[in-house]
Coordinates of C-alpha atoms and ligand atoms in Angstrom, one line a residue:
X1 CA 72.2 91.3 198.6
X2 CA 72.4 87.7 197.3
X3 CA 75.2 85.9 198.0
X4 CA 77.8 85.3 195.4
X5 CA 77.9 81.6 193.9
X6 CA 81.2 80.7 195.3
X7 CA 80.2 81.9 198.5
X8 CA 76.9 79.8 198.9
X9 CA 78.9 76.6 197.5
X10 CA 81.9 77.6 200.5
X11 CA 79.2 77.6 203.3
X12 CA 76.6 75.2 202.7
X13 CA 76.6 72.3 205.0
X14 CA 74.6 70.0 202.8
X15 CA 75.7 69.9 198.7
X16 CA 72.2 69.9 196.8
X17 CA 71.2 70.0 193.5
X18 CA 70.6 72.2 190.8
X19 CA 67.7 72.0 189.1
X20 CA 65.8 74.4 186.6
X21 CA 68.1 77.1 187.7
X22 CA 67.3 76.4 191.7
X23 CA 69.2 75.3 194.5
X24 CA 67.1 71.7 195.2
X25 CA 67.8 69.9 198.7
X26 CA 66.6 66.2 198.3
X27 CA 68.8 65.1 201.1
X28 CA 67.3 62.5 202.4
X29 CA 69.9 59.7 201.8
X30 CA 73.4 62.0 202.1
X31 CA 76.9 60.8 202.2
X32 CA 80.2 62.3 203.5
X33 CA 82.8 65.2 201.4
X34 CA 86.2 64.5 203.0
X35 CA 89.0 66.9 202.8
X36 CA 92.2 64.0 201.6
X37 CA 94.5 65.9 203.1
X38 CA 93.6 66.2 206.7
X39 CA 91.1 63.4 206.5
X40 CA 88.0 65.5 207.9
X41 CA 84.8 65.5 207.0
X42 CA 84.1 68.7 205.5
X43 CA 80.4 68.4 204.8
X44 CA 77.7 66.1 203.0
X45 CA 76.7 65.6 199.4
X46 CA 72.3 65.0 199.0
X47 CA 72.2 61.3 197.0
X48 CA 69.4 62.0 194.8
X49 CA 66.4 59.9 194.9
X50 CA 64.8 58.7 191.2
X51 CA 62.0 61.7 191.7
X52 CA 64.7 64.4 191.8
X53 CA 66.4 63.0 189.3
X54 CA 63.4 62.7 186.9
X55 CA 62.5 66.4 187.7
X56 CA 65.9 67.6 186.6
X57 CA 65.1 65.2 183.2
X58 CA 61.7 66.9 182.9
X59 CA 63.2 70.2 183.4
X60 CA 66.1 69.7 180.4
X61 CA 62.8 68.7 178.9
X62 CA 60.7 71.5 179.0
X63 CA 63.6 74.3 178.3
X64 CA 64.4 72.1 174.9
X65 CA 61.7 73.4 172.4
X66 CA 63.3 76.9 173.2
X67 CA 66.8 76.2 173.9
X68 CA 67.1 74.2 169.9
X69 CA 65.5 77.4 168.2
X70 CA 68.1 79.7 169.9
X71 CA 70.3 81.2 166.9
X72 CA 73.7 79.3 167.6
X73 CA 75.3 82.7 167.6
X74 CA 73.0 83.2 170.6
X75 CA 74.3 80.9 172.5
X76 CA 77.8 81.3 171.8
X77 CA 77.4 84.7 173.2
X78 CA 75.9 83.2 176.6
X79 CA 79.0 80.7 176.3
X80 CA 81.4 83.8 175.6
X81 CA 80.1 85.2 179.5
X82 CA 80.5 81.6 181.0
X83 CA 84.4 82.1 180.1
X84 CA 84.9 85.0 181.4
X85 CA 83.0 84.2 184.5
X86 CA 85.6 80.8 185.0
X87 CA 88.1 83.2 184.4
X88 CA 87.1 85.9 187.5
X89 CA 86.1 83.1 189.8
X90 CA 89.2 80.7 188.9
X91 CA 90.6 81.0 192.3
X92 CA 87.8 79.8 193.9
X93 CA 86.8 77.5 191.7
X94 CA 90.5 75.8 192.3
X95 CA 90.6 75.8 196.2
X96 CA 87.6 74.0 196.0
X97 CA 89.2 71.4 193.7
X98 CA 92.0 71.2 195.9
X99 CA 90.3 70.9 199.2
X100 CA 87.6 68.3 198.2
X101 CA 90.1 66.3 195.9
X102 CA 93.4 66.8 197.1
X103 CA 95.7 68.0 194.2
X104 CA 98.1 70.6 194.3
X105 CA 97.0 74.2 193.4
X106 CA 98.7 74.7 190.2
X107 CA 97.9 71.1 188.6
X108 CA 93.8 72.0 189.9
X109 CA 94.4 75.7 187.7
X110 CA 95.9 73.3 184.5
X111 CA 92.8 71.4 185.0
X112 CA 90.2 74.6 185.0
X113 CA 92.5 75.7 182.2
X114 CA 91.8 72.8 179.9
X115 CA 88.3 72.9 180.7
X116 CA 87.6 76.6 179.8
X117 CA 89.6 75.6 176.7
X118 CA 86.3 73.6 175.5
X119 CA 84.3 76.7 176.5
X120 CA 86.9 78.7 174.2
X121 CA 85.7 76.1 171.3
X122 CA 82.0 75.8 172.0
X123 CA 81.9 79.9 171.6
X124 CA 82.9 78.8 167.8
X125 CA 79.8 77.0 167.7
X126 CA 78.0 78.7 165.3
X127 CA 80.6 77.9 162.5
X128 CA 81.2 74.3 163.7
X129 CA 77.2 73.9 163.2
X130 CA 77.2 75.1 159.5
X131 CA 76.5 71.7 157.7
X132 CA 77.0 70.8 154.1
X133 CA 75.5 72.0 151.0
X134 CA 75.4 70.9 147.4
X135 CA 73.5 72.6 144.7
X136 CA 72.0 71.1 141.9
X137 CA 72.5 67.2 142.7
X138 CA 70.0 66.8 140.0
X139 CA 67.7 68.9 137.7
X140 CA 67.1 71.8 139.6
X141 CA 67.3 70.1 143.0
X142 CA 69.4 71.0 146.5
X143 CA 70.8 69.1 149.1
X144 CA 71.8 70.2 152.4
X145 CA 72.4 67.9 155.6
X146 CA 72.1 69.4 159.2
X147 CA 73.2 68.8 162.5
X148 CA 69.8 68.9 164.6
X149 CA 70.5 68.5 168.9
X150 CA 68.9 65.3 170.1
X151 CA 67.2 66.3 172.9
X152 CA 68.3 66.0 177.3
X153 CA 71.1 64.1 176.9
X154 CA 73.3 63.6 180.4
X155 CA 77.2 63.4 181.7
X156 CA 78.3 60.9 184.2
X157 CA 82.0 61.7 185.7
X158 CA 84.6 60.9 187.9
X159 CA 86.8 61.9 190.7
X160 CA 89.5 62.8 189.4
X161 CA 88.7 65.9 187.5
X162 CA 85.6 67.4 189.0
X163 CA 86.0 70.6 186.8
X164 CA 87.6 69.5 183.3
X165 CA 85.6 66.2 183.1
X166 CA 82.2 67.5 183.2
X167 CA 83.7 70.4 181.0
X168 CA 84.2 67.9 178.5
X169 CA 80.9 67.5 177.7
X170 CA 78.3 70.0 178.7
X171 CA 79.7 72.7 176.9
X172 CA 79.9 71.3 173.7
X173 CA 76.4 69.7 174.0
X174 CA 74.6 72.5 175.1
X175 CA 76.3 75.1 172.3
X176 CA 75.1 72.2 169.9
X177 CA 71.3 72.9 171.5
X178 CA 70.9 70.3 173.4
X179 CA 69.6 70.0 177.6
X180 CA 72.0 68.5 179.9
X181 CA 72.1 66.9 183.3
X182 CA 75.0 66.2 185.1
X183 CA 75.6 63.7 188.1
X184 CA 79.3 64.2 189.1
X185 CA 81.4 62.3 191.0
X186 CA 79.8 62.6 194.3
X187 CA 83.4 62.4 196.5
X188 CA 84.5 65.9 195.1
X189 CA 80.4 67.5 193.9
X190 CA 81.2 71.2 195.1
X191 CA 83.3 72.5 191.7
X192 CA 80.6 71.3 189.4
X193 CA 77.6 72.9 191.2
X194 CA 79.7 76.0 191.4
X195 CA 80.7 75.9 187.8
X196 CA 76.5 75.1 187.4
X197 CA 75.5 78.9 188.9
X198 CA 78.3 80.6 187.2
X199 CA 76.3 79.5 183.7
X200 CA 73.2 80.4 185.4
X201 CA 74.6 83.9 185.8
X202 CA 76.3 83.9 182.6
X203 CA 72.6 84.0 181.5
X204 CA 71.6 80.4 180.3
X205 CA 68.0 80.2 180.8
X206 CA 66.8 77.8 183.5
X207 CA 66.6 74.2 182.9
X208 CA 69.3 74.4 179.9
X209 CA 71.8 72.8 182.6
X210 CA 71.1 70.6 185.5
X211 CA 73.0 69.0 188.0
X212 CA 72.1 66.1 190.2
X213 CA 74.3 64.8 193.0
X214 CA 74.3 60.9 194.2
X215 CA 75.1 57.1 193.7
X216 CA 73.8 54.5 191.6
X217 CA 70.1 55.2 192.0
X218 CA 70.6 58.3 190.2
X219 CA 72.5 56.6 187.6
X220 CA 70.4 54.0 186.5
X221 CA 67.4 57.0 186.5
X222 CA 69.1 58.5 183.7
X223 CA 70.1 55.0 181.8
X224 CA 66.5 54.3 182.2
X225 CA 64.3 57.1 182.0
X226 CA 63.5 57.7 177.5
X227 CA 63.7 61.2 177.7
X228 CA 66.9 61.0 177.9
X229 CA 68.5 60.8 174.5
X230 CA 72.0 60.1 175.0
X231 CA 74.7 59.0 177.4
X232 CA 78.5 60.6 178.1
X233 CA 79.8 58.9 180.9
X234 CA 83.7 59.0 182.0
X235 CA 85.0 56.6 184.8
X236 CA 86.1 52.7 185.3
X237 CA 86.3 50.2 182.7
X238 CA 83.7 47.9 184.9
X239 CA 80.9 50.9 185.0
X240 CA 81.6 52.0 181.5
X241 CA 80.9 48.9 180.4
X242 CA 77.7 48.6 182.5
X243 CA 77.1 52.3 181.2
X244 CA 77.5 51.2 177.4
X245 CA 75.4 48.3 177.7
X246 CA 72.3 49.2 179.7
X247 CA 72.4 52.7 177.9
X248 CA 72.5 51.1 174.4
X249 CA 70.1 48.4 175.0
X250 CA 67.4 51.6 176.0
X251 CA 67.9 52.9 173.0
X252 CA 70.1 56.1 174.1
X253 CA 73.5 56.9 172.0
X254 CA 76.4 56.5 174.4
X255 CA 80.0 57.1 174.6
X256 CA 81.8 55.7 177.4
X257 CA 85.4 56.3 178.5
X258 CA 87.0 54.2 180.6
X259 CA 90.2 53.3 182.5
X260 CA 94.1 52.5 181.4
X261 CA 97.0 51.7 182.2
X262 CA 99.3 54.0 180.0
X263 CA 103.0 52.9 178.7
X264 CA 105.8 54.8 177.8
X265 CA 108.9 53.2 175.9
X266 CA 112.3 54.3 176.8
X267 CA 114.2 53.7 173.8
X268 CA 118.1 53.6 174.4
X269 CA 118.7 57.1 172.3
X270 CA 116.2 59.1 174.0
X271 CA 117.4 62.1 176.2
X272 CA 117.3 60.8 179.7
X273 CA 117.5 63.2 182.0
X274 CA 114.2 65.0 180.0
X275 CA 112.6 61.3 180.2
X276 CA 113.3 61.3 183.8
X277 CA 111.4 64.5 184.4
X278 CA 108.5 63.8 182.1
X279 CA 108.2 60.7 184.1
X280 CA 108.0 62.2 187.3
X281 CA 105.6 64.5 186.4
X282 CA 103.2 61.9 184.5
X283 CA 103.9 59.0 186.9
X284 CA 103.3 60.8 189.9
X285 CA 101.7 64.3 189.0
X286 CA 97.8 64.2 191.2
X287 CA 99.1 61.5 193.0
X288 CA 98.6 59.0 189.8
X289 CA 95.2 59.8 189.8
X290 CA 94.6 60.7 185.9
X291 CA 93.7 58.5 183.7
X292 CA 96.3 59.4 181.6
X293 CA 98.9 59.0 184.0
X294 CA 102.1 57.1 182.9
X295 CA 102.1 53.9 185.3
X296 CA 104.6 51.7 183.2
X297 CA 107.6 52.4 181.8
X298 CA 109.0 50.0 179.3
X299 CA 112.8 50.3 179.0
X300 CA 114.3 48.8 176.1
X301 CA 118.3 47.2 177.3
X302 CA 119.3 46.7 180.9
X303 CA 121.1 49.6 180.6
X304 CA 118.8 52.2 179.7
X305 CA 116.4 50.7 182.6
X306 CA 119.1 50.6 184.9
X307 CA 119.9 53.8 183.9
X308 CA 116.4 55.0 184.2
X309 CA 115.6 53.6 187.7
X310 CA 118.4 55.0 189.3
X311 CA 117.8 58.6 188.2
X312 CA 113.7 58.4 189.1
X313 CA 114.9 56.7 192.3
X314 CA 117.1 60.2 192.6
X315 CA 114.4 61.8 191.6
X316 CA 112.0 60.4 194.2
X317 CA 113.5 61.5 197.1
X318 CA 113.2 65.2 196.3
X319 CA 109.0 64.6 195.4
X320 CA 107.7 67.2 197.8
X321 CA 104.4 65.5 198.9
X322 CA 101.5 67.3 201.7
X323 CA 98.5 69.4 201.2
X324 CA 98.0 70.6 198.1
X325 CA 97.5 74.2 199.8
X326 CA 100.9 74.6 199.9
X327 CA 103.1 75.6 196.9
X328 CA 105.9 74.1 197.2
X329 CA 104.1 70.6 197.1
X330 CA 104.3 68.5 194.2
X331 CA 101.7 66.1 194.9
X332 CA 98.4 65.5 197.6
X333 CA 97.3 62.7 199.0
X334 CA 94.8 60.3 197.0
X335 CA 90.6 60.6 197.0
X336 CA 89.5 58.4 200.0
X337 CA 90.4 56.4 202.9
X338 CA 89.2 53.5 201.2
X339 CA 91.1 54.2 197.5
X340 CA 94.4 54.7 199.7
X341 CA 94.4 51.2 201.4
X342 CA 93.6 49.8 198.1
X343 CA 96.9 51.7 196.4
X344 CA 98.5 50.3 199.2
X345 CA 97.5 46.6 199.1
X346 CA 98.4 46.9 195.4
X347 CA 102.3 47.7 196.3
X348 CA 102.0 44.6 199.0
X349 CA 100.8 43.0 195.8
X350 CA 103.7 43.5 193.5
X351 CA 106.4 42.3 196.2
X352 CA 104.3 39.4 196.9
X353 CA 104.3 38.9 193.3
X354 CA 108.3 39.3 193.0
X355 CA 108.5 42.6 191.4
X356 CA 111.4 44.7 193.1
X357 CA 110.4 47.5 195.1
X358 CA 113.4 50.4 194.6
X359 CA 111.0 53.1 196.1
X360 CA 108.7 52.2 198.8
X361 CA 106.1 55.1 200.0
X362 CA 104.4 53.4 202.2
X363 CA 106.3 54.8 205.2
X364 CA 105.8 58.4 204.3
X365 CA 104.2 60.7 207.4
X366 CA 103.2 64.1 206.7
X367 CA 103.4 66.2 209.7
X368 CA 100.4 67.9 211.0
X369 CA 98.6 65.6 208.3
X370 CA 98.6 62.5 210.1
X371 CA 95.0 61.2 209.4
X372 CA 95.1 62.6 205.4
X373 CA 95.6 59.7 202.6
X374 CA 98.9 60.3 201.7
X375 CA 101.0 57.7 199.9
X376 CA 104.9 58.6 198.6
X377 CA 105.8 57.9 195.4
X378 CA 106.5 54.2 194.7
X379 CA 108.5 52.5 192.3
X380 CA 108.5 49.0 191.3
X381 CA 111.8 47.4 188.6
X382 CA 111.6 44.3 187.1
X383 CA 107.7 44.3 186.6
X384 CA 106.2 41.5 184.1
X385 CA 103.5 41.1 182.2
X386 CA 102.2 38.1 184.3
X387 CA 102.0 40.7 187.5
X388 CA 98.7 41.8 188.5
X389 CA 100.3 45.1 189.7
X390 CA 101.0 45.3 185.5
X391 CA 97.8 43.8 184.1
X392 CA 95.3 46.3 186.4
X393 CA 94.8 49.7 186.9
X394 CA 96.3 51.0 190.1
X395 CA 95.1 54.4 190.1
X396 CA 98.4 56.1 192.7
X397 CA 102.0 57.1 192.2
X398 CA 102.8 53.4 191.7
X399 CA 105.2 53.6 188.3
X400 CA 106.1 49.8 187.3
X401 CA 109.3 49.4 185.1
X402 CA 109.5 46.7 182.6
X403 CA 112.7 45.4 180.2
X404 CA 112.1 45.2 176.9
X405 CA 114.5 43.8 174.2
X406 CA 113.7 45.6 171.6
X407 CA 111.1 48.2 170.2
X408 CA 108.9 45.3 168.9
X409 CA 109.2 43.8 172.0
X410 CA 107.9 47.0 174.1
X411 CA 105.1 47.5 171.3
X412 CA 103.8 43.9 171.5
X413 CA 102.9 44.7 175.3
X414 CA 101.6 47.9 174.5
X415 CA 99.8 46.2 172.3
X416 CA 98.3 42.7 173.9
X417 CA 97.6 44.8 176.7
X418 CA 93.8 45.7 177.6
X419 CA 93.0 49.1 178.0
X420 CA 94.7 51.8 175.5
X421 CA 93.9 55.3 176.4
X422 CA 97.2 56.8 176.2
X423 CA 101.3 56.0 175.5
X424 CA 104.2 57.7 174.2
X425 CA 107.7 57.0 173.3
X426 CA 110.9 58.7 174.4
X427 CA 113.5 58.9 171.5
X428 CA 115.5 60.7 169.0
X429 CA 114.9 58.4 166.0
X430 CA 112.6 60.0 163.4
X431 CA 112.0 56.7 161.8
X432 CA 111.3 54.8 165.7
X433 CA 108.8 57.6 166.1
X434 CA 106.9 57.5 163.3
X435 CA 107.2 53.4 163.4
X436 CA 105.2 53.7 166.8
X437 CA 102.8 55.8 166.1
X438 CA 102.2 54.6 162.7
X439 CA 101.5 50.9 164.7
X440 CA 100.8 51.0 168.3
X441 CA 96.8 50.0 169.4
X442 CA 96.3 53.3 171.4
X443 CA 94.1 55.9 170.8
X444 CA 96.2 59.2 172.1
X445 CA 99.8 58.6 171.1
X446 CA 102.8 61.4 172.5
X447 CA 106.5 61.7 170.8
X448 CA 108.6 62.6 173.9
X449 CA 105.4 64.1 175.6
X450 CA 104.6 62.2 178.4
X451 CA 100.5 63.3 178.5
X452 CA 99.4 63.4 175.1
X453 CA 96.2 64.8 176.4
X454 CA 94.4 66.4 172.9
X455 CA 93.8 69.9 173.1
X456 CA 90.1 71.1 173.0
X457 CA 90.1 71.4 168.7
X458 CA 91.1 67.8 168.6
X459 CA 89.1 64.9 170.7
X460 CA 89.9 62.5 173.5
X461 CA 89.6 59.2 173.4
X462 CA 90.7 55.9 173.9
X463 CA 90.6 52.2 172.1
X464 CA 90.1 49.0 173.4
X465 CA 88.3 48.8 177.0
X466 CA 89.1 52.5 177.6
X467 CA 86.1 53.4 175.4
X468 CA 82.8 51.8 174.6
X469 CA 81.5 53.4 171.7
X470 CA 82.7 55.1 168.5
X471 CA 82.8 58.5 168.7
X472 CA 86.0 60.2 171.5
X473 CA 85.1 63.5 174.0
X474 CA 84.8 67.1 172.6
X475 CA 86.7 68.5 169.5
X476 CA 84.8 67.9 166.2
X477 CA 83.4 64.5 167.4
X478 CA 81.3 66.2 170.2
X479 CA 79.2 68.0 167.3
X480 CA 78.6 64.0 165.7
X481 CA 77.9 62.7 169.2
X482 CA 75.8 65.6 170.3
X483 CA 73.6 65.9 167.1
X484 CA 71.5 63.9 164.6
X485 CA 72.4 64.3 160.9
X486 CA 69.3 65.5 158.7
X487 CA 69.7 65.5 155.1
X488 CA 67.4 67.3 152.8
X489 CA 66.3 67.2 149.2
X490 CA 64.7 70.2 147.8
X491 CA 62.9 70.8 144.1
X492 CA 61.1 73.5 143.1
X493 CA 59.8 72.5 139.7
X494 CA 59.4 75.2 136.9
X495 CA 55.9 76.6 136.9
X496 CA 53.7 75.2 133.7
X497 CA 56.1 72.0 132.9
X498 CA 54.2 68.8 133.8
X499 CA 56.4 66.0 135.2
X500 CA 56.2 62.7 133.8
X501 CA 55.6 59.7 136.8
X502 CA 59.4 58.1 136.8
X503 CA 59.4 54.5 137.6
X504 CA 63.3 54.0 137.4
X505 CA 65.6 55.1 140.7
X506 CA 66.2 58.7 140.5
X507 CA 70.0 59.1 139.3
X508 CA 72.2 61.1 137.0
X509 CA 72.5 58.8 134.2
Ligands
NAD1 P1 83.9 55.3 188.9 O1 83.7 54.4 187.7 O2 83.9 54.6 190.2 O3 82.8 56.4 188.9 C1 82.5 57.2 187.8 C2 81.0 57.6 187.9 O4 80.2 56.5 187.9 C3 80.7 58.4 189.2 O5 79.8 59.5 188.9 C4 80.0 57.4 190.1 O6 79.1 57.9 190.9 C5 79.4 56.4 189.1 N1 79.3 55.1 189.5 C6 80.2 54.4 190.3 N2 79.7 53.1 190.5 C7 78.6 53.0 189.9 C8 77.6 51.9 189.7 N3 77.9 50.7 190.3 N4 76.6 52.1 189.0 C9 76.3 53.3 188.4 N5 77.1 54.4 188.5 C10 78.3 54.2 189.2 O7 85.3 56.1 188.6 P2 86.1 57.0 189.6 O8 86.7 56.2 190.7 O9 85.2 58.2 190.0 O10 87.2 57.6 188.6 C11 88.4 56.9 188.3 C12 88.3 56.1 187.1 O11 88.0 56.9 186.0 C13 89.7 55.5 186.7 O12 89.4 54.2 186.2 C14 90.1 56.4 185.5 O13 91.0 55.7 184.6 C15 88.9 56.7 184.9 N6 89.0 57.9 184.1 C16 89.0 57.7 182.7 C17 89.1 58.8 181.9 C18 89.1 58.7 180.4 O14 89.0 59.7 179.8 N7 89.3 57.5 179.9 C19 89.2 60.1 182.5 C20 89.2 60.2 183.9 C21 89.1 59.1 184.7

C-alpha cells in the first residue's frame, strides 16, 4: 500500500518538489531544515535549479486549457474534499508547523484554521464568479462582463506561516481557474508540500498545483519566465519591493505584501487589564514573528504608560516560553540561528540608543533546549521615534513603548511612520474610535482587538511599504487579482430590417 501523504513528508530525508502531481528530487544544490527548538538539523530542502522550476511553469501550462473550462461548480466540489482532507490530517499538518517553525501547538492549529477558512470561501466560488449583466443597453443589445483566469500565475511566501500564507493565495486562484506554482519559504517547506498531496488526493488533476522548493534562482525563474501571468508574493519590504518591480516591468500583474511595524494606542479610558492581555498575546504571541504583531505601544499620559509597563512587566514574568510541543508553553523560540542573533543585536541596539530596557530576555535558558533559538520576551519604555529599534522592523518579542500627549499625537506617528499593515486602539470612547479609524494611514485597523487580521470574506492588506500594488490578499479582491475582466456586447438584429451605416458614436441619445 502507498504511503499516506503525511507519512512520506515525516520520513523523507531530502524535501523535493511537486510537480505535475509527482514527487520531483532536483537536489542538487540543498540547504538545511532546522528544528528552532532544539537547534538540530532535521533534514534538507532541494533548491530548485531554473529547469525545474520552468517544468513546474510548463506543467501549470499544459493543465490550463482544461482546468479554465472546468464548470466552477466542478471545482468547488474538488475544493469542498481539500477541506475535509485539512480537517482529517490537521494534526499532522500542525506538528509539522511546529517542529520546522517553532510555534506553539495551538497558535500553528489557529493558523491551519484561518487558512482552511479561504478553502471554506473558494468552495463558494461558483457564485463569486457570476459577473454582471445588463439587458438592453441599447436597441436590442446585451452586455455582460466576465471574470476569465489569467493563466499560471505563482505564490512566493514566508516563514512565518508556512500553512495560512500560501493558503492565502492558491485556493482562491485556482477555484478562479487559474495554474499555480508555489515556492515557499524554504526554512519551514514540509507543511506546504504536505498541504500539495492532500489536493492531489482531493482529486485536482495533475499540474493544477505545483510546488517548487529553493532560493533566489527559483525566484527570479518565475519573475522572468512570460508564461507566468501574475505574481502574489508575501515577505520583507526590501524583496517585495524587488518582487513588484522586476515583476511589473515583465509585464506580469503583481501584488506584494510586505513588512510593518504595527502600533497600538493606549488611550487613558481604555480597560487596562484587557489591554494588558491583548498585548501579551499580540506582542509576543509566535515569538513576534507575525507580521501583524503589535511591536509598539503608544501610551497616551505618563500615567497610563506607567501604568501599562508595570502590568506587562507583571505579566512577563509568568510568559511560559520552550518547545512549542508542550502545552503549557506560550511561546517558541524564533526561525533561525541567524534571525535570533539579529533580534538580539536589535535589543543591544535600543539600550545603546537610550531606550529603557524594563524586561530584558536575553538571559533566558531553556533547560534540555540549550542550543534552540529562544529569546524571552523583551520590553523596552521610553522608545522614540528617532530610535532605530522604532523605525525598523524587529521581527521577535521585542514590544517598544512610546508617550504620547495626546490622541493626535499617537496618530501623527502612526501616521509619518513607514510601513502600515496593521494598528488598533484600546478605548472606551465611541467618538476616539471612530476618529481613528475614520483617519489613521493603515490598511487593517482593530477597536480593542489587538490582531485585526480580516477574516477570509474580507481581504488583507496593507498601505504604504507593506504593500506594492493595488489590490490586498483573498476575500473579493482575490477574484479581481486572480482574473481578467471581459466585457461583451451582443446584437442580434431583427431578421429583414436593413441597418443604416451610423457615423455618429453609438449612444442613447
Ligand atoms: P523574506 O522576504 O526573507 O522571504 C520571503 C520569500 O522571498 C521567501 O520565499 C524567500 O525564499 C524569498 N526571498 C528571500 N530573499 C530573496 C531574494 N533576495 N530574491 C528573491 N527571493 C527572495 O521574508 P521572511 O523572512 O521569510 O518573512 C518575514 C517577513 O515577511 C517579515 O518582514 C514580515 O513582516 C513579512 N510578512 C508580511 C506579511 C503581510 O501580510 N504583509 C505576512 C507575513 C509575513
Amino acid at each position: 500500500m502507498n504511503a499516506r501523504p503525511a507519512e512520506k513528508i515525516a520520513t523523507a530525508a531530502i524535501v523535493g518538489h511537486f510537480i505535475n502531481g509527482r514527487d520531483v528530487a532536483d537536489s542538487a544544490r540543498t540547504q538545511p531544515i532546522t528544528n528552532p527548538a532544539t537547534g538540530e538539523i532535521t533534514r534538507q530542502v532541494a533548491l530548485a535549479s531554473r529547469a525545474t522550476v520552468e517544468d513546474a511553469i510548463a506543467a501549470a501550462a499544459d493543465a490550463f486549457p482544461s482546468w479554465r473550462n472546468t464548470p466552477p461548480a466542478k471545482r468547488a466540489k474538488i475544493l469542498f474534499r481539500f477541506k475535509a482532507l485539512l480537517e482529517e490530517n490537521a494534526d499532522e499538518i500542525v506538528a509539522t508547523l511546529t517542529n520546522e517553525h517553532g510555534k506553539v501547538l495551538d497558535d500553528a492549529m489557529g493558523e491551519l484554521q484561518r487558512g482552511i477558512e479561504v478553502v471554506d470561501y473558494a468552495c463558494g466560488i461558483a457564485e463569486l464568479l457570476k459577473g454582471e449583466h445588463t439587458k438592453n443597453v441599447g436597441p436590442d443589445i446585451d452586455s455582460w462582463s466576465e471574470f476569465q483566469p489569467l493563466g499560471v500565475v505563482a505564490g512566493i511566501t514566508p516563514f512565518n506561516f508556512p500553512a495560512m500564507v500560501p493558503m492565502w493565495m492558491f485556493p482562491m486562484a485556482i477555484a478562479c481557474g487559474n495554474t499555480f506554482v508555489l515556492k515557499p519559504s524554504e526554512k519551514d517547506p514540509s507543511a506546504p508540500m504536505l498541504i500539495a498531496h492532500l489536493f492531489k488526493e482531493a482529486g485536482l488533476p495533475d499540474g493544477v498545483y505545483n510546488v517548487v522548493n529553493g532560493d533566489k534562482e527559483a525566484v527570479d525563474t518565475l519573475l522572468e519566465d512570460k508564461r507566468v501571468q501574475a505574481i502574489s508574493f508575501v515577505g520583507s519590504t526590501p524583496i517585495a519591493e524587488y518582487i513588484y518591480t522586476t515583476g511589473t516591468r515583465n509585464g506580469k500583474r503583481v501584488q506584494a505584501l510586505g513588512g510593518a511595524k504595527n502600533h497600538a494606542i493606549v488611550m487613558p479610558d481604555a480597560d487596562i487589564d484587557n489591554t494588558v492581555s491583548a498585548l501579551m498575546g499580540a506582542a509576543y504571541g509566535s515569538c513576534g514573528e507575525r507580521c501583524m504583531a503589535i511591536s509598539v505601544a503608544v501610551c497616551v499620559g505618563d500615567e497610563t504608560a506607567d501604568t501599562i509597563v508595570a502590568k506587562l512587566s507583571n505579566e512577563l514574568q509568568k510568559l511560559k516560553v520552550g518547545n512549542g510541543t508542550d502545552s503549557c508553553n506560550n511561546m517558541g523560540p524564533l526561525i533561525t540561528k541567524a534571525h535570533h542573533d539579529k533580534v538580539r543585536s536589535y535589543v543591544d541596539l535600543g539600550i545603546e540608543e537610550g531606550a529603557e530596557l524594563v524586561v530584558d530576555g536575553r538571559p533566558l535558558k531553556v533547560a534540555g533546549y540549550e542550543a534552540g533559538f529562544f529569546l524571552g520576551g523583551c520590553l523596552f519604555d521610553k522608545v522614540t521615534p528617532d530610535m532605530r529599534i522604532y523605525r525598523e522592523e524587529i521581527f521577535g518579542p521585542v514590544l517598544c513603548v512610546v508617550r504620547a500627549d495626546s490622541q493626535e499625537h499617537a496618530m501623527q506617528l502612526i501616521n509619518d511612520h513607514e510601513y502600515g499593515n496593521g494598528t488598533c486602539i484600546f478605548t472606551r470612547d465611541g467618538e476616539a474610535a471612530r476618529y481613528f479609524a475614520d483617519n489613521i494611514a493603515v490598511g487593517m485597523v482593530g477597536i480593542n482587538v489587538p490582531l485585526p487580521v480580516p477574516v477570509a470574506m474580507h481581504s488583507f492588506g496593507g498601505w504604504k511599504r507593506s504593500l506594492f500594488g493595488d489590490l490586498f490578499a483573498y476575500g473579493p479582491d482575490s477574484i479581481r487579482f486572480y482574473t481578467r475582466r471581459k466585457t461583451i456586447t451582443q446584437r442580434w438584429p431583427k431578421g429583414g430590417v436593413r441597418d443604416k451605416a451610423q457615423f455618429s458614436f453609438p449612444s442613447n441619445q
